[in-house]
mmCIF file of C-alpha atoms in Angstrom:
data_model
loop_
_atom_site.group_PDB
_atom_site.id
_atom_site.type_symbol
_atom_site.label_atom_id
_atom_site.label_comp_id
_atom_site.label_asym_id
_atom_site.label_seq_id
_atom_site.Cartn_x
_atom_site.Cartn_y
_atom_site.Cartn_z
ATOM 1 C CA MET A 1 -5.303 13.366 28.498
ATOM 2 C CA LYS A 2 -6.093 10.544 25.975
ATOM 3 C CA ARG A 3 -7.903 13.082 23.320
ATOM 4 C CA CYS A 4 -4.853 14.481 23.072
ATOM 5 C CA PHE A 5 -2.936 11.312 23.233
ATOM 6 C CA VAL A 6 -5.190 9.997 20.045
ATOM 7 C CA LEU A 7 -4.255 13.488 18.354
ATOM 8 C CA VAL A 8 -0.105 12.935 19.113
ATOM 9 C CA ILE A 9 -0.545 9.509 17.173
ATOM 10 C CA ILE A 10 -2.468 10.836 14.284
ATOM 11 C CA LEU A 11 -0.204 13.435 13.719
ATOM 12 C CA VAL A 12 2.974 11.442 13.898
ATOM 13 C CA LEU A 13 1.120 8.675 11.557
ATOM 14 C CA PHE A 14 0.420 11.445 8.734
ATOM 15 C CA CYS A 15 3.807 12.974 8.868
ATOM 16 C CA PHE A 16 5.547 9.422 9.652
ATOM 17 C CA PRO A 17 5.061 7.762 5.972
ATOM 18 C CA ILE A 18 5.868 11.662 4.461
ATOM 19 C CA SER A 19 9.443 10.566 5.989
ATOM 20 C CA LEU A 20 9.863 7.216 4.978
ATOM 21 C CA LEU A 21 8.954 8.601 1.247
ATOM 22 C CA ALA A 22 11.839 10.923 1.690
ATOM 23 C CA GLN A 23 14.132 7.972 2.434
ATOM 24 C CA GLU A 24 11.968 5.948 -0.506
ATOM 25 C CA LYS A 25 14.805 2.904 -2.036
ATOM 26 C CA ILE A 26 13.030 2.418 -5.662
ATOM 27 C CA GLN A 27 15.378 1.615 -8.195
ATOM 28 C CA GLY A 28 17.847 -1.141 -6.691
ATOM 29 C CA ASP A 29 20.323 -3.819 -7.170
ATOM 30 C CA LYS A 30 18.263 -7.165 -9.125
ATOM 31 C CA LYS A 31 20.354 -9.556 -6.584
ATOM 32 C CA ASP A 32 17.964 -8.552 -3.419
ATOM 33 C CA TYR A 33 15.520 -10.525 -4.514
ATOM 34 C CA PRO A 34 15.609 -14.788 -3.283
ATOM 35 C CA GLN A 35 14.998 -17.094 -6.502
ATOM 36 C CA ILE A 36 11.526 -18.007 -6.003
ATOM 37 C CA ASN A 37 9.776 -20.920 -8.191
ATOM 38 C CA ASN A 38 8.090 -20.737 -11.512
ATOM 39 C CA LYS A 39 4.373 -21.200 -9.408
ATOM 40 C CA GLU A 40 5.055 -17.483 -7.559
ATOM 41 C CA GLY A 41 6.487 -15.800 -10.863
ATOM 42 C CA ILE A 42 8.308 -13.137 -11.302
ATOM 43 C CA PRO A 43 8.656 -9.709 -9.423
ATOM 44 C CA LEU A 44 8.552 -7.430 -12.604
ATOM 45 C CA THR A 45 11.817 -6.200 -11.620
ATOM 46 C CA GLU A 46 12.846 -9.561 -13.018
ATOM 47 C CA MET A 47 11.127 -9.099 -15.880
ATOM 48 C CA ASP A 48 13.027 -8.363 -19.588
ATOM 49 C CA LEU A 49 10.862 -5.084 -19.989
ATOM 50 C CA SER A 50 11.226 -2.740 -23.027
ATOM 51 C CA GLU A 51 12.244 0.784 -21.311
ATOM 52 C CA GLU A 52 8.851 2.258 -22.495
ATOM 53 C CA GLN A 53 6.871 -0.405 -20.124
ATOM 54 C CA ASN A 54 9.578 0.433 -17.224
ATOM 55 C CA LYS A 55 8.432 4.105 -17.787
ATOM 56 C CA LYS A 56 5.168 3.178 -17.960
ATOM 57 C CA ILE A 57 5.693 0.865 -14.668
ATOM 58 C CA GLU A 58 7.327 3.924 -12.568
ATOM 59 C CA ASN A 59 4.575 6.191 -14.125
ATOM 60 C CA ILE A 60 1.893 4.005 -12.373
ATOM 61 C CA ASN A 61 3.771 3.553 -9.249
ATOM 62 C CA VAL A 62 3.954 7.737 -8.332
ATOM 63 C CA ASP A 63 0.456 7.841 -9.480
ATOM 64 C CA TYR A 64 -0.695 5.047 -6.498
ATOM 65 C CA ARG A 65 2.373 5.538 -4.367
ATOM 66 C CA ASN A 66 0.513 8.831 -2.359
ATOM 67 C CA LYS A 67 -3.079 7.536 -2.499
ATOM 68 C CA ILE A 68 -1.993 4.340 -0.920
ATOM 69 C CA LEU A 69 0.266 4.854 1.685
ATOM 70 C CA GLN A 70 -2.798 7.887 2.452
ATOM 71 C CA LEU A 71 -5.284 5.013 2.809
ATOM 72 C CA ARG A 72 -2.986 3.066 5.041
ATOM 73 C CA SER A 73 -1.850 6.267 7.636
ATOM 74 C CA GLN A 74 -5.884 6.909 7.720
ATOM 75 C CA LEU A 75 -6.241 2.906 7.960
ATOM 76 C CA MET A 76 -3.662 3.031 10.886
ATOM 77 C CA VAL A 77 -5.626 5.848 12.835
ATOM 78 C CA LYS A 78 -8.833 4.605 12.514
ATOM 79 C CA GLN A 79 -7.924 1.432 14.308
ATOM 80 C CA ILE A 80 -5.409 3.166 17.216
ATOM 81 C CA GLU A 81 -8.843 4.801 17.789
ATOM 82 C CA LEU A 82 -10.745 2.042 17.695
ATOM 83 C CA LYS A 83 -8.702 0.192 20.372
ATOM 84 C CA SER A 84 -8.973 3.872 22.431
ATOM 85 C CA LEU A 85 -12.940 3.177 22.303
ATOM 86 C CA LEU A 86 -13.239 -0.154 22.610
ATOM 87 C CA ARG A 87 -11.004 -0.250 26.158
ATOM 88 C CA ASP A 88 -12.877 3.286 27.272
ATOM 89 C CA SER A 89 -15.663 2.043 29.404
ATOM 90 C CA ASN A 90 -18.157 5.582 28.507
ATOM 91 C CA THR A 91 -17.875 5.379 24.521
ATOM 92 C CA GLU A 92 -21.383 4.199 23.496
ATOM 93 C CA GLU A 93 -21.593 0.973 21.890
ATOM 94 C CA LYS A 94 -23.489 3.306 18.600
ATOM 95 C CA LYS A 95 -20.060 4.905 18.414
ATOM 96 C CA ILE A 96 -17.843 2.396 18.634
ATOM 97 C CA CYS A 97 -19.621 0.259 16.160
ATOM 98 C CA SER A 98 -19.429 3.840 13.425
ATOM 99 C CA THR A 99 -15.909 4.092 13.955
ATOM 100 C CA ALA A 100 -15.543 -0.146 13.349
ATOM 101 C CA ARG A 101 -17.715 0.733 9.600
ATOM 102 C CA GLU A 102 -14.914 3.647 9.191
ATOM 103 C CA PHE A 103 -12.549 1.187 9.141
ATOM 104 C CA ARG A 104 -13.804 -1.572 6.995
ATOM 105 C CA LEU A 105 -14.918 1.022 4.465
ATOM 106 C CA LEU A 106 -11.026 2.505 4.610
ATOM 107 C CA ASN A 107 -9.734 -1.126 4.294
ATOM 108 C CA VAL A 108 -11.904 -1.456 1.158
ATOM 109 C CA GLU A 109 -11.250 1.653 -0.284
ATOM 110 C CA LEU A 110 -7.484 0.395 -0.181
ATOM 111 C CA GLN A 111 -7.575 -2.988 -1.489
ATOM 112 C CA LYS A 112 -9.946 -1.557 -4.779
ATOM 113 C CA MET A 113 -6.899 0.566 -5.060
ATOM 114 C CA MET A 114 -4.686 -2.021 -5.297
ATOM 115 C CA ILE A 115 -5.951 -4.657 -7.878
ATOM 116 C CA ASN A 116 -6.693 -1.286 -9.735
ATOM 117 C CA TYR A 117 -2.623 -0.191 -9.139
ATOM 118 C CA GLN A 118 -2.504 -4.446 -10.506
ATOM 119 C CA LEU A 119 -4.982 -3.776 -14.119
ATOM 120 C CA GLU A 120 -2.876 -0.684 -14.207
ATOM 121 C CA ILE A 121 0.421 -2.319 -14.939
ATOM 122 C CA ARG A 122 -1.148 -5.295 -16.111
ATOM 123 C CA ARG A 123 -2.163 -3.147 -19.038
ATOM 124 C CA THR A 124 1.632 -2.683 -19.526
ATOM 125 C CA LEU A 125 2.833 -6.347 -19.838
ATOM 126 C CA THR A 126 2.482 -8.061 -22.834
ATOM 127 C CA PRO A 127 0.824 -11.634 -22.889
ATOM 128 C CA GLU A 128 3.112 -13.744 -21.962
ATOM 129 C CA GLN A 129 5.042 -10.782 -19.066
ATOM 130 C CA ILE A 130 1.165 -11.131 -17.246
ATOM 131 C CA GLU A 131 1.462 -15.417 -17.448
ATOM 132 C CA SER A 132 4.605 -15.474 -15.526
ATOM 133 C CA TRP A 133 4.350 -11.967 -13.376
ATOM 134 C CA ARG A 134 4.284 -12.331 -9.861
ATOM 135 C CA THR A 135 0.982 -9.981 -8.688
ATOM 136 C CA LEU A 136 -0.164 -8.700 -5.884
ATOM 137 C CA GLU A 137 2.994 -6.818 -5.927
ATOM 138 C CA ASN A 138 2.331 -3.040 -3.957
ATOM 139 C CA PRO A 139 3.757 0.021 -5.160
ATOM 140 C CA PRO A 140 6.143 1.159 -2.842
ATOM 141 C CA ALA A 141 4.990 1.858 0.462
ATOM 142 C CA LYS A 142 8.125 1.538 2.579
ATOM 143 C CA ARG A 143 12.117 2.097 2.251
ATOM 144 C CA GLY A 144 13.246 -0.664 0.788
ATOM 145 C CA TRP A 145 10.869 -2.213 -1.412
ATOM 146 C CA ARG A 146 11.577 -2.697 -5.152
ATOM 147 C CA PRO A 147 8.620 -2.743 -7.849
#
């Protein structure tokens, strides 16, 4: 029963990001962003980028979007699995520790992917743009996100 429930959740989680991706609105009105102070930086959508820079950044978004969504889905599944194992009195500690380790490794992999995404974008910007850019922006992962 528990395994069936976990399998259903896994299937739903793998299907869920795909439906979000189909509904995603990548380009939107710039007026959706609240005013920010200079300490936080400027989002890419507010920067005065050349057409070539915009194309490169869009290509970077396309390259990383699916990879990051897949890693996030795997993380969610592993977290659900870990919670399920922790609640099961028959589960061996070795299995719990193994699943927790897999969860940590996926999280590290996601963080590395996010840093690589930032570095790719950084290569397309001028030094002045880099200094004013609000870093740690994630590639589009849910509806309404704008790069």
